[in-house]
């Protein structure tokens, strides 16, 4: 769906900023810091058992798809929805007429809270949404929010794969 609608994403500038990179790393650290002290061992075991039940090729395909989805597709889809749409929609019905650079506390807070509600960790998700929103508003570039989100998710994927903390997925 994202590929089929790619012509609508003209407002995304695919440039990198240092702020986006630092924010992505900071949100990763924050996310881990806000994880409950006792992990969801049942979920961890379910995913580990599911992977163990797959053939080596099946497990590799699942892991590659999961990482690509988390690092590429999810940041694009979620940032388009929450920072690209919701932040502006709360300001008015004609989203396309509202600049991405137009700062609004209401847009930032509503989109961040909705983002937090979408994630298992409400506080971590809401704070991540605030951080990605502030990155967007800094330069008015949705690509910055997408990059920050992708970096966070890439670091989380690396953490999950290296520690077996499957419950984070």
Short mmCIF file of N, CA and C in Angstrom, two decimals:
data_model
loop_
_atom_site.label_atom_id
_atom_site.label_comp_id
_atom_site.label_asym_id
_atom_site.label_seq_id
_atom_site.Cartn_x
_atom_site.Cartn_y
_atom_site.Cartn_z
N UNK A 1 0.83 -1.19 0.00
CA UNK A 1 0.00 0.00 0.00
C UNK A 1 0.88 1.25 0.00
N UNK A 2 1.94 1.21 0.83
CA UNK A 2 2.83 2.38 0.86
C UNK A 2 3.46 2.62 -0.50
N UNK A 3 3.87 1.57 -1.19
CA UNK A 3 4.48 1.70 -2.50
C UNK A 3 3.47 2.22 -3.52
N UNK A 4 2.26 1.70 -3.48
CA UNK A 4 1.23 2.11 -4.43
C UNK A 4 0.87 3.59 -4.27
N UNK A 5 0.98 4.10 -3.07
CA UNK A 5 0.61 5.50 -2.80
C UNK A 5 1.81 6.44 -2.72
N UNK A 6 2.95 5.98 -3.18
CA UNK A 6 4.19 6.74 -3.01
C UNK A 6 4.15 8.14 -3.63
N UNK A 7 3.35 8.34 -4.65
CA UNK A 7 3.29 9.66 -5.29
C UNK A 7 2.72 10.72 -4.35
N UNK A 8 2.05 10.29 -3.31
CA UNK A 8 1.45 11.23 -2.35
C UNK A 8 2.46 11.73 -1.31
N UNK A 9 3.66 11.20 -1.33
CA UNK A 9 4.62 11.51 -0.28
C UNK A 9 5.61 12.57 -0.70
N UNK A 10 5.22 13.44 -1.54
CA UNK A 10 6.13 14.46 -2.07
C UNK A 10 6.71 15.36 -0.97
N UNK A 11 5.97 15.50 0.12
CA UNK A 11 6.45 16.39 1.17
C UNK A 11 7.55 15.75 2.02
N UNK A 12 7.84 14.50 1.80
CA UNK A 12 8.92 13.86 2.56
C UNK A 12 10.25 14.19 1.90
N UNK A 13 11.12 14.80 2.65
CA UNK A 13 12.48 15.04 2.17
C UNK A 13 13.36 14.00 2.83
N UNK A 14 13.96 13.19 2.01
CA UNK A 14 14.76 12.07 2.52
C UNK A 14 16.18 12.51 2.81
N UNK A 15 16.32 13.47 3.70
CA UNK A 15 17.63 13.92 4.13
C UNK A 15 17.81 13.54 5.60
N UNK A 16 19.03 13.47 6.03
CA UNK A 16 19.30 13.11 7.42
C UNK A 16 19.77 14.33 8.19
N UNK A 17 19.35 14.40 9.43
CA UNK A 17 19.86 15.46 10.30
C UNK A 17 20.46 14.81 11.53
N UNK A 18 21.45 15.47 12.09
CA UNK A 18 22.07 14.98 13.32
C UNK A 18 21.06 14.87 14.44
N UNK A 19 20.13 15.82 14.49
CA UNK A 19 19.09 15.80 15.52
C UNK A 19 18.24 14.55 15.41
N UNK A 20 17.89 14.15 14.19
CA UNK A 20 17.08 12.94 14.00
C UNK A 20 17.84 11.71 14.48
N UNK A 21 19.12 11.65 14.18
CA UNK A 21 19.93 10.50 14.59
C UNK A 21 20.04 10.44 16.10
N UNK A 22 20.38 11.55 16.73
CA UNK A 22 20.51 11.60 18.19
C UNK A 22 19.17 11.27 18.85
N UNK A 23 18.09 11.79 18.30
CA UNK A 23 16.76 11.53 18.86
C UNK A 23 16.42 10.05 18.78
N UNK A 24 16.72 9.43 17.64
CA UNK A 24 16.46 8.00 17.50
C UNK A 24 17.19 7.18 18.54
N UNK A 25 18.45 7.52 18.80
CA UNK A 25 19.24 6.81 19.81
C UNK A 25 18.67 7.09 21.20
N UNK A 26 18.34 8.35 21.48
CA UNK A 26 17.81 8.72 22.79
C UNK A 26 16.48 8.02 23.08
N UNK A 27 15.62 7.92 22.08
CA UNK A 27 14.33 7.24 22.28
C UNK A 27 14.57 5.75 22.55
N UNK A 28 15.53 5.14 21.87
CA UNK A 28 15.88 3.74 22.15
C UNK A 28 16.27 3.57 23.62
N UNK A 29 17.17 4.43 24.11
CA UNK A 29 17.62 4.35 25.50
C UNK A 29 16.44 4.56 26.44
N UNK A 30 15.62 5.55 26.15
CA UNK A 30 14.43 5.84 26.96
C UNK A 30 13.49 4.64 26.98
N UNK A 31 13.27 4.05 25.81
CA UNK A 31 12.35 2.92 25.70
C UNK A 31 12.81 1.78 26.61
N UNK A 32 14.10 1.44 26.55
CA UNK A 32 14.62 0.37 27.40
C UNK A 32 14.54 0.75 28.87
N UNK A 33 14.80 2.00 29.20
CA UNK A 33 14.76 2.45 30.59
C UNK A 33 13.34 2.35 31.16
N UNK A 34 12.33 2.51 30.31
CA UNK A 34 10.94 2.48 30.78
C UNK A 34 10.32 1.10 30.71
N UNK A 35 11.07 0.12 30.23
CA UNK A 35 10.55 -1.25 30.22
C UNK A 35 10.33 -1.72 31.65
N UNK A 36 9.29 -2.51 31.88
CA UNK A 36 9.07 -3.01 33.24
C UNK A 36 10.28 -3.81 33.73
N UNK A 37 10.57 -3.75 35.04
CA UNK A 37 11.74 -4.46 35.55
C UNK A 37 11.65 -5.98 35.37
N UNK A 38 10.45 -6.50 35.36
CA UNK A 38 10.26 -7.93 35.13
C UNK A 38 9.70 -8.12 33.73
N UNK A 39 10.49 -8.72 32.83
CA UNK A 39 10.01 -8.88 31.45
C UNK A 39 8.86 -9.88 31.37
N UNK A 40 8.11 -9.78 30.30
CA UNK A 40 7.00 -10.70 30.02
C UNK A 40 7.61 -12.01 29.52
N UNK A 41 7.94 -12.87 30.47
CA UNK A 41 8.63 -14.11 30.13
C UNK A 41 7.76 -15.06 29.31
N UNK A 42 6.44 -14.98 29.51
CA UNK A 42 5.55 -15.84 28.72
C UNK A 42 5.61 -15.45 27.26
N UNK A 43 5.53 -14.16 26.97
CA UNK A 43 5.61 -13.70 25.57
C UNK A 43 6.98 -14.03 24.99
N UNK A 44 8.03 -13.82 25.78
CA UNK A 44 9.38 -14.12 25.32
C UNK A 44 9.47 -15.60 24.92
N UNK A 45 8.94 -16.46 25.78
CA UNK A 45 9.01 -17.91 25.52
C UNK A 45 8.16 -18.29 24.30
N UNK A 46 6.98 -17.68 24.16
CA UNK A 46 6.12 -18.00 23.01
C UNK A 46 6.82 -17.70 21.69
N UNK A 47 7.44 -16.54 21.61
CA UNK A 47 8.11 -16.17 20.36
C UNK A 47 9.34 -17.05 20.14
N UNK A 48 10.11 -17.30 21.19
CA UNK A 48 11.29 -18.15 21.06
C UNK A 48 10.89 -19.57 20.63
N UNK A 49 9.81 -20.09 21.21
CA UNK A 49 9.34 -21.43 20.83
C UNK A 49 8.84 -21.44 19.38
N UNK A 50 8.14 -20.40 18.99
CA UNK A 50 7.66 -20.30 17.62
C UNK A 50 8.81 -20.29 16.62
N UNK A 51 9.85 -19.53 16.93
CA UNK A 51 11.03 -19.50 16.06
C UNK A 51 11.74 -20.84 16.04
N UNK A 52 11.84 -21.47 17.20
CA UNK A 52 12.50 -22.77 17.27
C UNK A 52 11.74 -23.83 16.47
N UNK A 53 10.43 -23.65 16.34
CA UNK A 53 9.61 -24.59 15.59
C UNK A 53 9.70 -24.42 14.08
N UNK A 54 10.33 -23.36 13.63
CA UNK A 54 10.47 -23.12 12.20
C UNK A 54 11.75 -23.78 11.68
N UNK A 55 11.77 -24.03 10.40
CA UNK A 55 13.02 -24.49 9.78
C UNK A 55 14.02 -23.34 9.83
N UNK A 56 15.30 -23.61 9.68
CA UNK A 56 16.28 -22.50 9.67
C UNK A 56 15.94 -21.44 8.62
N UNK A 57 15.52 -21.89 7.44
CA UNK A 57 15.14 -20.93 6.41
C UNK A 57 13.90 -20.14 6.83
N UNK A 58 12.92 -20.82 7.38
CA UNK A 58 11.70 -20.16 7.84
C UNK A 58 11.99 -19.13 8.92
N UNK A 59 12.85 -19.49 9.87
CA UNK A 59 13.22 -18.56 10.93
C UNK A 59 13.95 -17.35 10.36
N UNK A 60 14.85 -17.58 9.41
CA UNK A 60 15.60 -16.48 8.79
C UNK A 60 14.66 -15.55 8.04
N UNK A 61 13.73 -16.11 7.29
CA UNK A 61 12.76 -15.29 6.54
C UNK A 61 11.92 -14.47 7.51
N UNK A 62 11.45 -15.10 8.59
CA UNK A 62 10.62 -14.39 9.57
C UNK A 62 11.41 -13.25 10.20
N UNK A 63 12.64 -13.51 10.59
CA UNK A 63 13.46 -12.49 11.24
C UNK A 63 13.77 -11.34 10.28
N UNK A 64 14.10 -11.66 9.04
CA UNK A 64 14.38 -10.61 8.06
C UNK A 64 13.14 -9.76 7.81
N UNK A 65 12.00 -10.41 7.65
CA UNK A 65 10.75 -9.68 7.43
C UNK A 65 10.41 -8.82 8.64
N UNK A 66 10.63 -9.34 9.83
CA UNK A 66 10.32 -8.61 11.06
C UNK A 66 11.21 -7.38 11.20
N UNK A 67 12.49 -7.56 10.93
CA UNK A 67 13.42 -6.43 11.04
C UNK A 67 13.12 -5.39 9.96
N UNK A 68 12.96 -5.82 8.71
CA UNK A 68 12.64 -4.86 7.65
C UNK A 68 11.33 -4.12 7.92
N UNK A 69 10.34 -4.85 8.39
CA UNK A 69 9.06 -4.22 8.72
C UNK A 69 9.23 -3.18 9.81
N UNK A 70 9.97 -3.54 10.87
CA UNK A 70 10.16 -2.63 12.00
C UNK A 70 11.01 -1.41 11.65
N UNK A 71 12.00 -1.62 10.79
CA UNK A 71 12.96 -0.54 10.51
C UNK A 71 12.58 0.31 9.31
N UNK A 72 11.86 -0.26 8.35
CA UNK A 72 11.52 0.48 7.14
C UNK A 72 10.02 0.82 7.08
N UNK A 73 9.19 -0.19 7.07
CA UNK A 73 7.76 0.05 6.84
C UNK A 73 7.06 0.75 8.00
N UNK A 74 7.28 0.27 9.21
CA UNK A 74 6.59 0.84 10.37
C UNK A 74 6.91 2.33 10.56
N UNK A 75 8.18 2.73 10.53
CA UNK A 75 8.44 4.17 10.69
C UNK A 75 7.77 5.03 9.61
N UNK A 76 7.78 4.58 8.39
CA UNK A 76 7.14 5.36 7.32
C UNK A 76 5.63 5.44 7.57
N UNK A 77 4.99 4.30 7.79
CA UNK A 77 3.53 4.28 7.97
C UNK A 77 3.11 5.07 9.21
N UNK A 78 3.79 4.84 10.33
CA UNK A 78 3.38 5.52 11.57
C UNK A 78 3.66 7.00 11.53
N UNK A 79 4.77 7.41 10.95
CA UNK A 79 5.07 8.85 10.89
C UNK A 79 4.15 9.57 9.90
N UNK A 80 3.82 8.91 8.80
CA UNK A 80 2.82 9.50 7.90
C UNK A 80 1.49 9.68 8.62
N UNK A 81 1.10 8.67 9.39
CA UNK A 81 -0.19 8.73 10.08
C UNK A 81 -0.17 9.75 11.23
N UNK A 82 0.79 9.63 12.13
CA UNK A 82 0.75 10.43 13.35
C UNK A 82 1.32 11.82 13.18
N UNK A 83 2.51 11.95 12.60
CA UNK A 83 3.10 13.28 12.42
C UNK A 83 2.63 13.93 11.13
N UNK A 84 2.46 13.16 10.07
CA UNK A 84 2.06 13.73 8.79
C UNK A 84 0.58 14.07 8.71
N UNK A 85 -0.25 13.28 9.40
CA UNK A 85 -1.70 13.50 9.31
C UNK A 85 -2.29 14.05 10.61
N UNK A 86 -2.18 13.30 11.70
CA UNK A 86 -2.87 13.68 12.94
C UNK A 86 -2.42 15.05 13.44
N UNK A 87 -1.11 15.31 13.44
CA UNK A 87 -0.61 16.61 13.91
C UNK A 87 -1.30 17.77 13.20
N UNK A 88 -1.55 17.60 11.91
CA UNK A 88 -2.17 18.67 11.13
C UNK A 88 -3.69 18.58 11.15
N UNK A 89 -4.23 17.39 11.25
CA UNK A 89 -5.69 17.21 11.21
C UNK A 89 -6.37 17.89 12.38
N UNK A 90 -5.72 17.90 13.54
CA UNK A 90 -6.33 18.57 14.68
C UNK A 90 -6.38 20.10 14.49
N UNK A 91 -5.63 20.60 13.52
CA UNK A 91 -5.63 22.04 13.23
C UNK A 91 -6.69 22.43 12.21
N UNK A 92 -7.14 21.47 11.42
CA UNK A 92 -8.14 21.78 10.41
C UNK A 92 -8.36 20.61 9.48
N UNK A 93 -9.45 20.68 8.72
CA UNK A 93 -9.80 19.54 7.86
C UNK A 93 -8.94 19.42 6.60
N UNK A 94 -8.37 20.51 6.11
CA UNK A 94 -7.57 20.47 4.89
C UNK A 94 -6.11 20.23 5.25
N UNK A 95 -5.78 18.98 5.53
CA UNK A 95 -4.45 18.61 5.99
C UNK A 95 -3.37 19.05 5.00
N UNK A 96 -3.62 18.90 3.73
CA UNK A 96 -2.62 19.23 2.72
C UNK A 96 -2.27 20.72 2.72
N UNK A 97 -3.19 21.56 3.18
CA UNK A 97 -2.95 23.00 3.18
C UNK A 97 -2.16 23.45 4.42
N UNK A 98 -1.98 22.57 5.39
CA UNK A 98 -1.29 22.93 6.63
C UNK A 98 0.16 22.44 6.54
N UNK A 99 1.08 23.35 6.72
CA UNK A 99 2.50 23.04 6.62
C UNK A 99 2.93 22.08 7.73
N UNK A 100 3.82 21.17 7.38
CA UNK A 100 4.39 20.27 8.39
C UNK A 100 5.18 21.05 9.43
N UNK A 101 5.68 22.21 9.07
CA UNK A 101 6.47 23.02 9.99
C UNK A 101 5.61 23.83 10.96
N UNK A 102 4.31 23.84 10.76
CA UNK A 102 3.43 24.64 11.63
C UNK A 102 3.30 23.94 12.98
N UNK A 103 3.94 24.52 13.97
CA UNK A 103 3.94 23.92 15.31
C UNK A 103 2.60 24.13 15.99
N UNK A 104 2.17 23.09 16.67
CA UNK A 104 0.93 23.15 17.45
C UNK A 104 1.08 22.22 18.64
N UNK A 105 0.94 22.79 19.85
CA UNK A 105 0.98 21.93 21.04
C UNK A 105 -0.13 20.90 20.99
N UNK A 106 -1.30 21.33 20.55
CA UNK A 106 -2.44 20.41 20.50
C UNK A 106 -2.16 19.26 19.53
N UNK A 107 -1.64 19.57 18.36
CA UNK A 107 -1.31 18.53 17.38
C UNK A 107 -0.24 17.59 17.91
N UNK A 108 0.79 18.17 18.54
CA UNK A 108 1.88 17.37 19.09
C UNK A 108 1.37 16.44 20.18
N UNK A 109 0.58 16.97 21.10
CA UNK A 109 0.11 16.17 22.23
C UNK A 109 -0.90 15.10 21.81
N UNK A 110 -1.84 15.47 20.95
CA UNK A 110 -2.84 14.49 20.51
C UNK A 110 -2.17 13.36 19.72
N UNK A 111 -1.30 13.71 18.78
CA UNK A 111 -0.64 12.67 17.98
C UNK A 111 0.25 11.79 18.86
N UNK A 112 0.91 12.38 19.84
CA UNK A 112 1.81 11.61 20.71
C UNK A 112 1.02 10.67 21.61
N UNK A 113 -0.09 11.13 22.14
CA UNK A 113 -0.91 10.27 22.99
C UNK A 113 -1.50 9.11 22.18
N UNK A 114 -1.98 9.41 20.98
CA UNK A 114 -2.50 8.34 20.12
C UNK A 114 -1.40 7.35 19.75
N UNK A 115 -0.21 7.85 19.50
CA UNK A 115 0.94 7.00 19.21
C UNK A 115 1.24 6.11 20.41
N UNK A 116 1.20 6.69 21.59
CA UNK A 116 1.44 5.92 22.81
C UNK A 116 0.39 4.84 23.01
N UNK A 117 -0.86 5.14 22.71
CA UNK A 117 -1.93 4.16 22.86
C UNK A 117 -1.77 2.98 21.90
N UNK A 118 -1.12 3.21 20.78
CA UNK A 118 -0.89 2.15 19.80
C UNK A 118 0.17 1.15 20.27
N UNK A 119 1.01 1.56 21.17
CA UNK A 119 2.13 0.73 21.61
C UNK A 119 1.84 0.08 22.96
N UNK A 120 2.54 -1.00 23.25
CA UNK A 120 2.34 -1.73 24.50
C UNK A 120 2.67 -0.87 25.71
N UNK A 121 3.67 -0.05 25.58
CA UNK A 121 4.10 0.81 26.68
C UNK A 121 3.58 2.23 26.44
N UNK A 122 2.50 2.59 27.14
CA UNK A 122 1.85 3.89 26.92
C UNK A 122 2.81 5.06 27.15
N UNK A 123 3.51 5.05 28.28
CA UNK A 123 4.40 6.17 28.60
C UNK A 123 5.55 6.25 27.60
N UNK A 124 6.22 5.13 27.35
CA UNK A 124 7.34 5.13 26.41
C UNK A 124 6.87 5.53 25.02
N UNK A 125 5.73 5.01 24.58
CA UNK A 125 5.20 5.35 23.26
C UNK A 125 4.83 6.81 23.14
N UNK A 126 4.22 7.36 24.19
CA UNK A 126 3.84 8.77 24.17
C UNK A 126 5.07 9.67 24.15
N UNK A 127 6.07 9.34 24.96
CA UNK A 127 7.31 10.14 24.97
C UNK A 127 8.05 10.01 23.64
N UNK A 128 8.03 8.82 23.05
CA UNK A 128 8.64 8.64 21.72
C UNK A 128 7.91 9.52 20.71
N UNK A 129 6.59 9.52 20.77
CA UNK A 129 5.80 10.36 19.86
C UNK A 129 6.13 11.84 20.02
N UNK A 130 6.30 12.27 21.26
CA UNK A 130 6.69 13.67 21.51
C UNK A 130 8.06 13.96 20.89
N UNK A 131 8.99 13.04 21.08
CA UNK A 131 10.34 13.25 20.53
C UNK A 131 10.31 13.30 19.01
N UNK A 132 9.60 12.36 18.38
CA UNK A 132 9.54 12.35 16.92
C UNK A 132 8.81 13.60 16.41
N UNK A 133 7.81 14.05 17.15
CA UNK A 133 7.10 15.27 16.76
C UNK A 133 8.00 16.49 16.83
N UNK A 134 8.79 16.58 17.88
CA UNK A 134 9.71 17.71 18.01
C UNK A 134 10.78 17.69 16.92
N UNK A 135 11.22 16.49 16.54
CA UNK A 135 12.17 16.38 15.43
C UNK A 135 11.52 16.88 14.14
N UNK A 136 10.27 16.52 13.93
CA UNK A 136 9.54 17.01 12.75
C UNK A 136 9.49 18.53 12.75
N UNK A 137 9.09 19.11 13.87
CA UNK A 137 8.90 20.56 13.92
C UNK A 137 10.21 21.33 13.82
N UNK A 138 11.31 20.73 14.21
CA UNK A 138 12.59 21.44 14.18
C UNK A 138 12.92 21.96 12.78
N UNK A 139 12.74 21.11 11.76
CA UNK A 139 13.04 21.53 10.38
C UNK A 139 11.82 21.45 9.48
N UNK A 140 10.70 20.97 10.01
CA UNK A 140 9.51 20.81 9.19
C UNK A 140 9.64 19.68 8.19
N UNK A 141 10.49 18.69 8.50
CA UNK A 141 10.77 17.59 7.58
C UNK A 141 10.25 16.27 8.16
N UNK A 142 9.28 15.68 7.51
CA UNK A 142 8.76 14.39 7.94
C UNK A 142 9.84 13.31 7.86
N UNK A 143 10.76 13.45 6.92
CA UNK A 143 11.86 12.51 6.80
C UNK A 143 12.71 12.43 8.07
N UNK A 144 12.82 13.53 8.81
CA UNK A 144 13.57 13.51 10.07
C UNK A 144 12.87 12.63 11.10
N UNK A 145 11.55 12.75 11.20
CA UNK A 145 10.80 11.91 12.14
C UNK A 145 10.88 10.44 11.73
N UNK A 146 10.80 10.19 10.44
CA UNK A 146 10.90 8.80 9.95
C UNK A 146 12.28 8.23 10.28
N UNK A 147 13.34 9.02 10.04
CA UNK A 147 14.70 8.56 10.33
C UNK A 147 14.88 8.29 11.81
N UNK A 148 14.43 9.20 12.67
CA UNK A 148 14.56 8.99 14.11
C UNK A 148 13.84 7.72 14.53
N UNK A 149 12.64 7.53 14.03
CA UNK A 149 11.84 6.34 14.35
C UNK A 149 12.54 5.08 13.83
N UNK A 150 13.08 5.14 12.63
CA UNK A 150 13.77 3.98 12.05
C UNK A 150 15.01 3.62 12.86
N UNK A 151 15.75 4.63 13.32
CA UNK A 151 16.93 4.37 14.13
C UNK A 151 16.54 3.72 15.45
N UNK A 152 15.51 4.24 16.10
CA UNK A 152 15.03 3.63 17.34
C UNK A 152 14.68 2.16 17.10
N UNK A 153 13.90 1.91 16.05
CA UNK A 153 13.46 0.54 15.78
C UNK A 153 14.63 -0.36 15.38
N UNK A 154 15.61 0.18 14.66
CA UNK A 154 16.78 -0.62 14.29
C UNK A 154 17.57 -1.01 15.54
N UNK A 155 17.75 -0.06 16.45
CA UNK A 155 18.46 -0.36 17.68
C UNK A 155 17.68 -1.36 18.54
N UNK A 156 16.34 -1.21 18.58
CA UNK A 156 15.52 -2.18 19.31
C UNK A 156 15.62 -3.56 18.68
N UNK A 157 15.62 -3.62 17.36
CA UNK A 157 15.75 -4.91 16.67
C UNK A 157 17.11 -5.54 17.01
N UNK A 158 18.16 -4.76 16.98
CA UNK A 158 19.47 -5.26 17.35
C UNK A 158 19.50 -5.77 18.78
N UNK A 159 18.85 -5.04 19.68
CA UNK A 159 18.77 -5.44 21.08
C UNK A 159 18.02 -6.76 21.22
N UNK A 160 16.88 -6.85 20.57
CA UNK A 160 16.07 -8.07 20.63
C UNK A 160 16.86 -9.26 20.10
N UNK A 161 17.49 -9.09 18.97
CA UNK A 161 18.24 -10.19 18.36
C UNK A 161 19.46 -10.59 19.18
N UNK A 162 20.09 -9.64 19.82
CA UNK A 162 21.31 -9.95 20.58
C UNK A 162 21.03 -10.45 22.00
N UNK A 163 19.88 -10.10 22.56
CA UNK A 163 19.58 -10.48 23.95
C UNK A 163 18.47 -11.52 24.07
N UNK A 164 17.73 -11.74 22.98
CA UNK A 164 16.59 -12.65 23.06
C UNK A 164 15.40 -12.06 23.80
N UNK A 165 15.35 -10.75 23.90
CA UNK A 165 14.24 -10.07 24.58
C UNK A 165 13.06 -9.93 23.63
N UNK A 166 12.53 -11.06 23.21
CA UNK A 166 11.48 -11.10 22.18
C UNK A 166 10.24 -10.33 22.57
N UNK A 167 9.99 -10.18 23.85
CA UNK A 167 8.78 -9.49 24.31
C UNK A 167 8.75 -8.02 23.88
N UNK A 168 9.91 -7.48 23.51
CA UNK A 168 9.94 -6.09 23.03
C UNK A 168 9.30 -5.97 21.64
N UNK A 169 9.14 -7.10 20.97
CA UNK A 169 8.49 -7.12 19.67
C UNK A 169 7.06 -7.53 19.87
#
